[in-house]
Short mmCIF file of C-alpha atoms in Angstrom, two decimals:
data_model
loop_
_atom_site.label_atom_id
_atom_site.label_comp_id
_atom_site.label_asym_id
_atom_site.label_seq_id
_atom_site.Cartn_x
_atom_site.Cartn_y
_atom_site.Cartn_z
CA MET A 1 0.00 0.00 0.00
CA VAL A 2 1.35 3.40 -1.00
CA SER A 3 1.01 5.89 1.82
CA ALA A 4 -0.40 9.35 1.17
CA ARG A 5 1.86 12.23 2.11
CA VAL A 6 0.12 14.48 4.61
CA ASP A 7 1.82 17.53 3.07
CA ASP A 8 0.16 16.79 -0.28
CA VAL A 9 -3.37 16.78 1.22
CA PRO A 10 -4.25 20.21 2.63
CA GLU A 11 -7.86 19.49 3.56
CA VAL A 12 -8.46 18.37 7.14
CA ALA A 13 -11.11 15.65 7.41
CA ILE A 14 -11.12 15.42 11.22
CA GLU A 15 -9.84 17.92 13.76
CA VAL A 16 -10.14 17.12 17.45
CA THR A 17 -9.01 19.32 20.35
CA ASP A 18 -9.00 18.25 24.01
CA LEU A 19 -11.97 15.91 23.50
CA THR A 20 -13.20 14.43 26.78
CA LYS A 21 -16.05 12.10 27.71
CA ARG A 22 -17.17 11.36 31.25
CA PHE A 23 -19.75 8.85 32.40
CA GLY A 24 -20.37 9.88 35.99
CA ASP A 25 -17.07 9.49 37.81
CA VAL A 26 -15.53 7.48 34.96
CA VAL A 27 -13.45 9.38 32.40
CA ALA A 28 -13.57 7.26 29.24
CA VAL A 29 -11.73 9.74 26.98
CA ARG A 30 -9.20 12.19 28.41
CA GLY A 31 -8.32 15.31 26.40
CA VAL A 32 -7.76 13.66 23.03
CA SER A 33 -6.39 15.84 20.23
CA LEU A 34 -6.06 14.55 16.65
CA ARG A 35 -5.73 15.91 13.13
CA VAL A 36 -6.60 13.66 10.19
CA PRO A 37 -5.98 14.96 6.64
CA HIS A 38 -8.34 13.99 3.86
CA GLY A 39 -7.46 10.93 1.79
CA ILE A 40 -5.56 8.83 4.34
CA VAL A 41 -6.31 5.84 6.54
CA PHE A 42 -5.89 6.80 10.18
CA GLY A 43 -5.76 4.07 12.79
CA LEU A 44 -6.67 4.42 16.46
CA VAL A 45 -4.96 1.48 18.11
CA GLY A 46 -5.48 0.23 21.63
CA PRO A 47 -6.83 -2.59 23.81
CA ASN A 48 -10.46 -3.10 24.70
CA GLY A 49 -11.52 -0.37 27.14
CA ALA A 50 -8.92 2.13 25.91
CA GLY A 51 -11.60 4.60 24.80
CA LYS A 52 -11.49 3.96 21.05
CA SER A 53 -15.18 3.23 20.50
CA THR A 54 -16.24 6.13 22.72
CA THR A 55 -14.06 8.44 20.63
CA VAL A 56 -15.68 7.17 17.43
CA LYS A 57 -19.16 7.61 18.90
CA MET A 58 -18.40 11.25 19.69
CA LEU A 59 -16.99 11.88 16.20
CA THR A 60 -20.05 10.28 14.57
CA THR A 61 -22.42 12.33 16.80
CA LEU A 62 -23.81 9.23 18.55
CA THR A 63 -22.81 10.60 21.95
CA PRO A 64 -22.00 14.22 22.88
CA PRO A 65 -18.58 15.18 24.23
CA THR A 66 -18.37 16.31 27.84
CA SER A 67 -15.82 18.94 26.83
CA GLY A 68 -13.44 19.80 24.04
CA SER A 69 -14.26 20.18 20.36
CA ALA A 70 -14.32 18.12 17.18
CA ARG A 71 -14.91 19.01 13.54
CA VAL A 72 -15.65 16.28 11.00
CA ALA A 73 -15.84 17.04 7.26
CA GLY A 74 -15.76 20.72 8.16
CA PHE A 75 -18.64 20.72 10.67
CA ASP A 76 -18.72 20.85 14.46
CA VAL A 77 -20.08 17.59 15.93
CA ARG A 78 -22.06 19.42 18.63
CA ARG A 79 -23.30 22.45 16.71
CA SER A 80 -24.00 20.77 13.35
CA PRO A 81 -24.61 17.04 13.97
CA VAL A 82 -27.00 16.65 11.02
CA GLU A 83 -24.44 18.11 8.61
CA VAL A 84 -21.79 15.75 9.99
CA ARG A 85 -24.06 12.71 9.54
CA ARG A 86 -24.78 13.64 5.94
CA ARG A 87 -21.08 13.52 5.13
CA ILE A 88 -19.91 10.41 6.95
CA GLY A 89 -20.22 6.65 6.73
CA TYR A 90 -20.12 4.47 9.83
CA VAL A 91 -19.42 0.76 10.24
CA PRO A 92 -20.15 -0.11 13.89
CA GLN A 93 -18.38 -2.80 15.84
CA MET A 94 -21.58 -4.81 16.34
CA GLN A 95 -23.40 -6.36 13.38
CA SER A 96 -25.92 -3.95 11.88
CA ALA A 97 -27.14 -5.84 8.79
CA ASP A 98 -30.59 -7.47 9.00
CA PRO A 99 -30.17 -11.25 8.61
CA ASP A 100 -33.75 -11.67 7.36
CA LEU A 101 -33.20 -9.42 4.33
CA THR A 102 -31.09 -10.01 1.25
CA GLY A 103 -27.92 -8.05 0.67
CA PHE A 104 -29.70 -5.86 -1.88
CA GLU A 105 -32.65 -5.27 0.47
CA ASN A 106 -30.33 -4.24 3.30
CA LEU A 107 -28.76 -1.60 1.08
CA LEU A 108 -32.16 -0.51 -0.16
CA VAL A 109 -33.20 0.25 3.43
CA TYR A 110 -30.09 2.39 3.89
CA ALA A 111 -30.61 4.11 0.54
CA ARG A 112 -34.08 5.18 1.69
CA LEU A 113 -32.70 6.36 5.04
CA TYR A 114 -30.11 8.44 3.19
CA ALA A 115 -32.94 9.74 0.94
CA LEU A 116 -31.03 8.82 -2.21
CA PRO A 117 -32.94 9.86 -5.36
CA ARG A 118 -35.11 7.01 -6.65
CA ALA A 119 -33.77 7.45 -10.18
CA ASN A 120 -30.23 6.33 -9.34
CA ARG A 121 -30.86 4.36 -6.16
CA ARG A 122 -30.56 0.93 -7.78
CA ARG A 123 -27.36 1.85 -9.60
CA LYS A 124 -25.71 3.11 -6.42
CA ILE A 125 -26.69 -0.06 -4.56
CA LEU A 126 -25.32 -2.32 -7.30
CA ASP A 127 -22.12 -0.26 -7.51
CA ALA A 128 -21.57 -0.55 -3.75
CA LEU A 129 -22.20 -4.32 -3.80
CA HIS A 130 -19.81 -4.73 -6.71
CA LEU A 131 -17.15 -2.66 -4.96
CA MET A 132 -17.34 -5.01 -1.98
CA ASP A 133 -17.33 -8.11 -4.25
CA LEU A 134 -20.89 -9.04 -3.28
CA GLY A 135 -22.69 -8.67 -6.57
CA ASP A 136 -23.14 -12.43 -7.04
CA VAL A 137 -24.85 -12.83 -3.64
CA ARG A 138 -26.99 -9.71 -3.63
CA ASP A 139 -30.23 -11.76 -3.62
CA ARG A 140 -29.14 -14.17 -0.88
CA LEU A 141 -30.46 -13.74 2.68
CA VAL A 142 -27.80 -12.23 4.90
CA ARG A 143 -28.30 -15.02 7.46
CA HIS A 144 -26.51 -17.24 4.93
CA TYR A 145 -23.54 -14.88 4.53
CA SER A 146 -20.19 -15.62 6.16
CA GLY A 147 -18.88 -13.22 8.80
CA GLY A 148 -16.56 -11.58 6.28
CA MET A 149 -19.38 -11.14 3.76
CA VAL A 150 -21.57 -9.49 6.39
CA ARG A 151 -18.78 -7.07 7.25
CA ARG A 152 -18.24 -6.21 3.58
CA LEU A 153 -21.99 -5.67 3.22
CA GLU A 154 -21.92 -3.23 6.15
CA ILE A 155 -19.05 -1.35 4.50
CA ALA A 156 -21.12 -1.22 1.29
CA GLN A 157 -24.01 0.27 3.29
CA SER A 158 -21.76 2.95 4.68
CA LEU A 159 -20.71 4.06 1.18
CA LEU A 160 -24.14 4.75 -0.28
CA ASN A 161 -24.09 8.45 0.59
CA GLU A 162 -20.57 8.87 -0.84
CA PRO A 163 -19.10 9.90 2.54
CA ARG A 164 -16.25 12.34 2.90
CA VAL A 165 -15.14 10.48 6.03
CA LEU A 166 -15.65 6.76 6.69
CA PHE A 167 -15.52 5.50 10.28
CA MET A 168 -14.91 1.81 10.96
CA ASP A 169 -14.92 0.53 14.53
CA GLU A 170 -12.92 -2.73 14.80
CA PRO A 171 -13.80 -3.71 11.20
CA THR A 172 -12.37 -7.25 11.36
CA ILE A 173 -13.07 -8.23 14.96
CA GLY A 174 -14.20 -11.86 15.22
CA LEU A 175 -13.29 -12.74 11.63
CA ASP A 176 -11.09 -15.66 10.62
CA PRO A 177 -7.72 -14.86 8.95
CA LEU A 178 -9.02 -15.36 5.38
CA ALA A 179 -12.05 -13.12 5.97
CA ARG A 180 -9.84 -10.48 7.61
CA HIS A 181 -7.56 -10.34 4.58
CA MET A 182 -10.55 -10.05 2.22
CA VAL A 183 -11.83 -7.08 4.22
CA TRP A 184 -8.32 -5.60 4.18
CA GLU A 185 -8.25 -5.79 0.39
CA ARG A 186 -11.58 -3.98 0.14
CA ILE A 187 -10.38 -1.24 2.51
CA LYS A 188 -7.23 -0.79 0.43
CA HIS A 189 -9.37 -0.51 -2.68
CA LEU A 190 -11.49 2.17 -1.04
CA ARG A 191 -8.42 4.10 -0.01
CA ALA A 192 -6.92 3.98 -3.51
CA GLY A 193 -10.10 4.50 -5.51
CA LEU A 194 -12.25 6.96 -3.56
CA GLY A 195 -9.81 9.21 -1.76
CA THR A 196 -12.11 9.12 1.28
CA ALA A 197 -10.58 9.71 4.69
CA ILE A 198 -10.90 6.49 6.68
CA PHE A 199 -10.78 6.52 10.47
CA MET A 200 -10.57 3.01 11.89
CA THR A 201 -10.06 1.51 15.32
CA THR A 202 -8.30 -1.77 15.89
CA HIS A 203 -6.36 -3.70 18.49
CA TYR A 204 -4.54 -5.76 15.84
CA MET A 205 -1.02 -4.53 15.24
CA ASP A 206 -0.66 -6.27 11.87
CA GLU A 207 -3.90 -4.66 10.68
CA ALA A 208 -2.68 -1.17 11.59
CA ALA A 209 0.65 -1.76 9.84
CA GLU A 210 -1.05 -3.13 6.72
CA LEU A 211 -3.74 -0.51 6.26
CA CYS A 212 -2.89 2.75 8.02
CA ASP A 213 -0.94 5.79 6.88
CA ARG A 214 -0.80 7.03 10.46
CA VAL A 215 -1.42 5.30 13.77
CA ALA A 216 -2.31 6.86 17.13
CA PHE A 217 -1.81 4.68 20.20
CA MET A 218 -4.55 4.97 22.82
CA SER A 219 -4.40 3.74 26.40
CA GLU A 220 -6.66 4.52 29.37
CA GLY A 221 -8.53 7.20 27.43
CA LYS A 222 -5.45 9.13 26.30
CA ILE A 223 -3.34 9.31 23.16
CA ALA A 224 0.04 7.94 24.13
CA GLY A 225 1.77 8.63 20.82
CA GLU A 226 1.35 8.88 17.06
CA GLU A 227 3.50 7.43 14.28
CA SER A 228 3.34 6.36 10.65
CA PRO A 229 4.29 2.74 9.82
CA SER A 230 6.68 4.02 7.13
CA ASP A 231 8.43 6.31 9.64
CA ILE A 232 8.72 3.42 12.09
CA GLU A 233 10.39 1.24 9.46
CA ALA A 234 12.71 4.07 8.34
CA ARG A 235 13.75 4.85 11.91
CA TYR A 236 13.99 1.38 13.41
CA GLY A 237 14.16 -1.00 10.44
CA THR A 238 11.82 -3.88 9.76
CA GLY A 239 12.65 -5.46 13.12
CA MET A 240 10.74 -2.77 15.04
CA MET A 241 7.14 -3.95 15.18
CA LEU A 242 4.12 -1.93 16.23
CA ASP A 243 3.85 -4.29 19.21
CA ASP A 244 7.21 -3.01 20.42
CA LEU A 245 6.18 0.58 19.85
CA PHE A 246 3.00 0.09 21.82
CA ILE A 247 5.03 -1.25 24.75
CA ARG A 248 7.18 1.87 24.56
CA TYR A 249 4.17 4.17 24.64
CA THR A 250 1.87 2.38 27.07
CA GLY A 251 3.96 0.08 29.21
CA GLY A 252 2.76 -3.10 27.48
CA ASN A 253 -0.89 -3.19 28.60
CA MET A 254 -2.08 -4.13 25.14
CA LEU A 255 0.48 -6.82 24.44
CA VAL A 256 -0.24 -8.49 27.77
CA GLU A 257 -3.94 -8.56 26.92
CA GLU A 258 -3.34 -10.00 23.44
CA ARG A 259 -1.08 -12.75 24.78
CA ALA A 260 -3.59 -13.64 27.47
CA ALA A 261 -6.32 -13.97 24.83
CA ALA A 262 -4.19 -16.07 22.47
CA PRO A 263 -5.13 -19.78 22.19
#
């Protein structure tokens, strides 16, 4: 994957300053600041409970920040949430596709929610299914899809409104290695073909290295550091893995968790 140079992309897709979210006495996100140029894949990496999903929910206007500010696609998430929603796509961590509908019918529901013009609705749906390599199974009930096919269908749904920013929360969680790599290939295709800014969360180091132009490491609600995989390789050589970098930034909390979960 060829990384985009931030200097070549002047438009800022996401700008976050001191973003904080409290739930009672619990501070889930602590003063996060980020800047994501348009046209790159930005990865927010961290273990479960680090605050990644809460950050995404604030940026997609699903939950309001307690303090701080965030602009997505040029609009403030608190002052202009409707304008933000019109310009983003969102693939949630939990399955959102209806298993009792076909792939085409699932996208048709989303097309109506997005109020896509009836005249080109079918074409947009078929284009999205084709882009995710699901054209041959568009009339099959989603309950008969594999996990990877369901995830690709959900990505197709998120593209119907031609988003300026695409959010994906743990896009390959729970998938087998083959399905993960198929989703990776579709994400790479999106990055190369659409120029959309993609903001994804993950706790897989290999996924971040494979897909992301820049990676921010999150631990206990805070950003511990930010790097690009290409800079890491240039500075440390191929022997320096993102696992090692995460240990440096966070004291190894994530790696301990991954090893404990390994079979």
